[in-house]
């Protein structure tokens, strides 16, 4: 199972999908495009604390965990 | 209580209810004869009230006061009414004070409940973090803890150890290789360090959306480690 983690006011919202389920993948891709279109950054998490984290600009169903970070602003 | 007393009290109560604290003095009681006899109560401020009077109503009173003609009945009624009115006015004033006290105590009770409620509500927003102790979080504790859990899951072992001990962790910039220290917080919490670990300046940037502290710190970490230049473009520098 893959998961898309979206940061929000509740902490985060997780959307799990099965990478072999075409419908679920299509839905996940649509979510990816919608969020990145709104300015979210998608980061593929490596779960090793940073060494293999990478920014992804295109949807990849094989990424196990994708974290969506809202647009940054200066304070 | 005989029926005439009940009629008298009803007339006098009308004056008390109508005029409240400024209840007028009772001046006279008048018995109006005719086809439909009435009893009138007249007060100092001109207020008058009347009620039908049936012969049956008077019998017990007349018997008790030996008032067998109109003048004697009127005089006896007046005396009786003055005494009854005196007692009723006193009771009315006591009731008013009692009601005022009740109102005040009710308001105080509500105020107390309101304060207790607001404190209870805040109590649920008090978060205990091993690094910073108790603090008031403006989000729900569940959100806060989810954010902290997500952060901890994505820190390197060294960063996690630093965070657990000091409530901050260090990251390296992806473009410049500079060292940054991210302190617990949601804004104004990034220090740029020199090679010896001394603070050079501060940076302030965070993700939009009023996120919880854990999410903010994770976003700051990933931004510096993965797209430092872009992140600093949107940041404000603090000296």
Coordinates of C-alpha atoms in Angstrom, one line a residue:
Chain A
X1 CA 0.0 0.0 0.0
X2 CA 1.2 3.5 -0.8
X3 CA 0.1 6.6 1.1
X4 CA -0.2 10.3 0.4
X5 CA 0.2 12.4 3.5
X6 CA -1.2 15.9 3.3
X7 CA -0.2 18.4 6.0
X8 CA -3.2 20.2 7.3
X9 CA -4.6 21.8 10.5
X10 CA -5.5 18.4 11.9
X11 CA -1.9 17.4 11.8
X12 CA -2.1 15.4 8.6
X13 CA -4.6 13.5 6.4
X14 CA -3.5 10.2 4.9
X15 CA -4.8 8.8 1.7
X16 CA -3.8 5.2 1.2
X17 CA -4.0 3.5 -2.2
X18 CA -3.1 0.2 -3.7
X19 CA -0.5 0.7 -6.5
X20 CA -1.9 -2.2 -8.5
X21 CA -5.5 -0.9 -8.4
X22 CA -5.9 1.3 -11.5
X23 CA -8.8 3.2 -10.2
X24 CA -7.1 4.0 -6.9
X25 CA -3.9 5.0 -8.8
X26 CA -6.0 7.3 -11.0
X27 CA -7.6 8.9 -7.9
X28 CA -4.1 9.3 -6.3
X29 CA -2.7 10.9 -9.4
X30 CA -5.6 13.3 -9.6
X31 CA -5.0 14.2 -6.0
X32 CA -1.3 14.7 -6.7
X33 CA -2.0 17.0 -9.6
X34 CA -4.6 18.9 -7.7
X35 CA -2.4 19.5 -4.7
X36 CA 0.7 20.4 -6.6
X37 CA -1.4 22.7 -8.7
X38 CA -2.4 24.5 -5.5
X39 CA 1.3 25.1 -4.7
X40 CA 1.9 22.1 -2.4
X41 CA 5.4 20.5 -2.7
X42 CA 5.4 16.7 -3.0
X43 CA 8.3 15.0 -1.2
X44 CA 8.9 11.3 -1.5
X45 CA 9.8 10.2 2.0
X46 CA 12.7 7.7 2.4
X47 CA 11.9 7.0 6.0
X48 CA 15.6 7.2 6.9
X49 CA 15.4 10.7 8.3
X50 CA 16.3 12.6 5.2
X51 CA 19.0 10.8 3.3
X52 CA 16.7 9.6 0.5
X53 CA 14.0 12.1 0.7
X54 CA 13.4 13.8 -2.7
X55 CA 11.1 16.3 -4.2
X56 CA 8.8 14.8 -6.8
X57 CA 7.3 16.9 -9.5
X58 CA 5.4 14.1 -11.3
X59 CA 3.2 11.5 -9.9
X60 CA 4.9 8.1 -9.3
X61 CA 2.6 5.3 -8.1
X62 CA 5.6 3.4 -6.9
X63 CA 6.6 6.0 -4.3
X64 CA 5.4 4.4 -1.0
X65 CA 5.0 7.7 1.0
X66 CA 4.5 11.1 -0.5
X67 CA 4.3 14.0 1.8
X68 CA 2.5 17.2 0.6
X69 CA 3.9 20.4 2.1
X70 CA 1.8 23.6 1.7
X71 CA 3.3 26.5 -0.1
X72 CA 5.9 28.3 2.1
X73 CA 5.7 31.9 3.2
X74 CA 7.9 34.3 5.0
X75 CA 7.0 35.3 8.6
Chain B
X1 CA -58.7 33.4 56.0
X2 CA -62.3 34.6 55.3
X3 CA -63.3 35.7 51.8
X4 CA -63.3 39.4 52.6
X5 CA -59.6 39.2 53.7
X6 CA -58.8 37.4 50.5
X7 CA -60.5 40.2 48.5
X8 CA -58.6 42.9 50.5
X9 CA -55.3 41.2 50.1
X10 CA -55.9 40.9 46.3
X11 CA -56.6 44.7 46.1
X12 CA -53.5 45.6 48.2
X13 CA -51.3 43.1 46.3
X14 CA -52.3 44.9 43.0
X15 CA -50.8 48.2 44.3
X16 CA -47.6 46.4 45.4
X17 CA -47.1 44.6 42.1
X18 CA -48.0 47.7 40.1
X19 CA -45.7 50.1 41.9
X20 CA -42.9 47.9 43.0
X21 CA -40.4 49.6 45.4
X22 CA -42.5 52.8 45.3
X23 CA -45.6 51.2 46.6
X24 CA -47.9 54.0 47.7
X25 CA -49.5 54.3 51.2
X26 CA -53.0 53.1 51.7
X27 CA -55.3 56.1 52.3
X28 CA -58.8 54.7 52.5
X29 CA -61.1 51.8 52.0
X30 CA -64.5 52.7 50.5
X31 CA -67.5 50.4 50.3
X32 CA -69.7 51.3 47.4
X33 CA -73.3 50.4 47.8
X34 CA -75.8 49.9 45.1
X35 CA -77.1 47.0 42.9
X36 CA -73.6 45.7 42.7
X37 CA -71.6 46.6 45.8
X38 CA -67.9 47.1 45.4
X39 CA -65.0 47.6 47.8
X40 CA -62.4 50.2 46.8
X41 CA -58.9 50.7 48.1
X42 CA -57.5 54.2 47.6
X43 CA -53.8 55.0 47.7
X44 CA -51.8 58.1 48.3
X45 CA -50.7 58.5 44.7
X46 CA -54.2 58.3 43.3
X47 CA -54.1 54.7 42.5
X48 CA -57.4 53.0 43.1
X49 CA -58.5 49.4 42.8
X50 CA -61.8 47.7 43.4
X51 CA -63.5 44.3 43.6
X52 CA -67.1 43.2 43.7
X53 CA -68.4 42.7 47.3
X54 CA -71.1 40.2 48.0
X55 CA -73.0 40.3 51.3
X56 CA -71.8 36.7 51.9
X57 CA -68.2 37.9 51.8
X58 CA -68.8 40.4 54.6
X59 CA -70.7 38.2 57.1
X60 CA -67.8 36.6 58.9
X61 CA -65.9 40.0 59.0
X62 CA -68.9 41.9 60.3
X63 CA -69.5 39.2 62.9
X64 CA -65.9 39.3 64.1
X65 CA -65.8 43.1 64.3
X66 CA -69.4 43.7 65.4
X67 CA -69.7 46.0 62.4
X68 CA -73.3 46.0 61.5
X69 CA -73.6 49.3 59.7
X70 CA -71.7 50.8 56.8
X71 CA -69.7 53.4 58.7
X72 CA -68.5 50.8 61.3
X73 CA -67.8 48.3 58.5
X74 CA -65.8 50.9 56.5
X75 CA -63.8 51.9 59.6
X76 CA -63.1 48.3 60.6
X77 CA -62.1 47.4 57.0
X78 CA -59.8 50.5 56.9
X79 CA -58.0 49.5 60.1
X80 CA -57.7 45.9 59.0
X81 CA -56.5 46.9 55.5
X82 CA -53.8 49.2 57.0
X83 CA -52.4 46.4 59.2
X84 CA -52.5 43.9 56.4
X85 CA -51.0 46.3 53.9
X86 CA -48.2 47.1 56.4
X87 CA -47.3 43.5 56.7
X88 CA -47.6 42.9 52.9
X89 CA -45.3 45.9 52.1
X90 CA -42.7 44.5 54.5
X91 CA -42.9 41.1 53.0
X92 CA -42.8 42.6 49.5
X93 CA -39.6 44.5 50.3
X94 CA -38.0 41.4 51.8
X95 CA -39.0 39.4 48.6
X96 CA -37.4 42.0 46.4
X97 CA -34.1 41.9 48.4
X98 CA -34.3 38.1 48.3
X99 CA -34.8 38.1 44.6
X100 CA -32.0 40.6 44.1
X101 CA -29.7 38.4 46.1
X102 CA -30.9 35.4 44.1
X103 CA -30.3 37.2 40.8
X104 CA -26.8 38.3 41.9
X105 CA -25.9 34.9 43.1
X106 CA -27.3 33.4 39.9
X107 CA -25.1 35.7 37.9
X108 CA -22.1 34.9 40.0
X109 CA -22.9 31.2 39.6
X110 CA -23.1 31.6 35.9
X111 CA -19.9 33.6 35.8
X112 CA -18.2 30.9 37.9
X113 CA -19.4 28.2 35.6
X114 CA -18.3 30.2 32.6
X115 CA -14.8 30.7 34.0
X116 CA -14.6 27.0 35.0
X117 CA -15.8 26.0 31.5
X118 CA -13.3 28.2 29.8
X119 CA -10.5 26.8 32.0
X120 CA -11.7 23.3 31.4
X121 CA -11.6 23.9 27.7
X122 CA -8.1 25.3 27.9
X123 CA -7.0 22.4 30.0
X124 CA -7.7 20.2 26.9
X125 CA -5.3 22.4 25.0
X126 CA -2.5 22.0 27.5
X127 CA 0.1 19.8 25.9
X128 CA 2.9 18.1 27.7
X129 CA 5.9 17.9 25.6
X130 CA 9.0 16.2 27.1
X131 CA 11.2 18.9 25.6
X132 CA 9.3 22.1 26.5
X133 CA 7.1 21.0 29.4
X134 CA 3.5 22.1 29.5
X135 CA 2.4 24.7 27.0
X136 CA -0.9 26.0 25.6
X137 CA -1.5 24.9 22.1
X138 CA -4.1 26.7 20.0
X139 CA -4.9 23.5 18.1
X140 CA -6.4 20.3 19.4
X141 CA -4.0 18.0 21.2
X142 CA -4.7 15.2 18.8
X143 CA -3.5 17.4 15.8
X144 CA -0.5 18.5 17.7
X145 CA 0.5 15.0 18.6
X146 CA 0.0 13.8 15.1
X147 CA 2.3 16.6 13.9
X148 CA 5.0 15.7 16.4
X149 CA 4.7 12.0 15.5
X150 CA 5.1 12.8 11.8
X151 CA 8.1 15.0 12.5
X152 CA 9.8 12.3 14.7
X153 CA 9.2 9.6 12.1
X154 CA 11.1 11.7 9.5
X155 CA 14.1 12.9 11.6
X156 CA 17.4 11.2 11.2
X157 CA 18.6 9.3 14.3
X158 CA 21.0 12.2 15.2
X159 CA 18.3 14.8 14.7
X160 CA 15.8 12.9 16.7
X161 CA 18.3 12.5 19.6
X162 CA 19.0 16.3 19.5
X163 CA 15.3 17.1 19.4
X164 CA 14.5 14.8 22.3
X165 CA 17.2 16.3 24.4
X166 CA 17.1 20.0 23.4
X167 CA 13.8 20.6 21.6
X168 CA 15.8 21.6 18.5
X169 CA 17.7 19.8 15.7
X170 CA 20.2 20.8 13.1
X171 CA 19.9 20.4 9.3
X172 CA 22.3 21.1 6.4
X173 CA 21.3 23.3 3.5
X174 CA 21.0 21.4 0.2
X175 CA 22.5 24.3 -1.9
X176 CA 25.0 26.0 0.4
X177 CA 25.8 23.3 2.9
X178 CA 25.1 25.8 5.7
X179 CA 24.1 24.6 9.1
X180 CA 20.7 25.6 10.4
X181 CA 19.1 24.9 13.8
X182 CA 15.3 24.4 13.8
X183 CA 13.9 25.1 17.3
X184 CA 10.6 23.9 18.5
X185 CA 8.0 26.4 17.2
X186 CA 5.9 27.6 14.3
X187 CA 7.7 30.8 13.3
X188 CA 10.9 32.7 13.9
X189 CA 12.5 29.4 14.9
X190 CA 15.3 28.9 12.4
X191 CA 18.9 29.9 13.2
X192 CA 21.7 29.9 10.7
X193 CA 24.9 28.7 12.4
X194 CA 28.6 29.2 11.6
X195 CA 31.1 26.4 11.6
X196 CA 31.6 26.7 15.4
X197 CA 27.8 26.4 16.0
X198 CA 27.3 30.1 16.8
X199 CA 24.2 31.9 15.5
X200 CA 24.8 34.0 12.5
X201 CA 21.2 35.1 11.8
X202 CA 17.7 33.9 11.9
X203 CA 15.3 32.9 9.2
X204 CA 11.5 32.9 9.3
X205 CA 9.4 30.9 6.9
X206 CA 6.7 28.3 7.4
X207 CA 4.0 26.5 5.4
X208 CA 0.7 28.3 4.8
X209 CA -2.4 27.0 6.5
X210 CA -1.8 27.6 10.3
X211 CA -0.3 24.1 10.8
X212 CA 0.7 22.5 14.0
X213 CA 4.3 22.8 15.3
X214 CA 5.4 19.3 14.2
X215 CA 4.2 19.9 10.6
X216 CA 5.9 23.3 10.5
X217 CA 9.2 22.0 11.7
X218 CA 9.1 19.0 9.3
X219 CA 8.3 21.3 6.4
X220 CA 11.2 23.6 7.4
X221 CA 13.6 20.7 7.7
X222 CA 12.6 19.2 4.3
X223 CA 12.7 22.6 2.7
X224 CA 16.2 23.3 3.8
X225 CA 17.4 19.9 3.0
X226 CA 15.8 19.6 -0.4
X227 CA 15.1 23.1 -1.8
X228 CA 17.1 25.5 0.4
X229 CA 17.4 28.3 -2.2
X230 CA 13.6 28.4 -2.9
X231 CA 12.8 28.2 0.8
X232 CA 15.1 31.1 1.6
X233 CA 13.7 33.2 -1.2
X234 CA 10.3 33.3 0.6
X235 CA 11.9 33.6 4.0
X236 CA 12.5 36.7 6.1
X237 CA 16.0 37.2 7.5
X238 CA 16.3 38.1 11.2
X239 CA 19.4 39.6 12.6

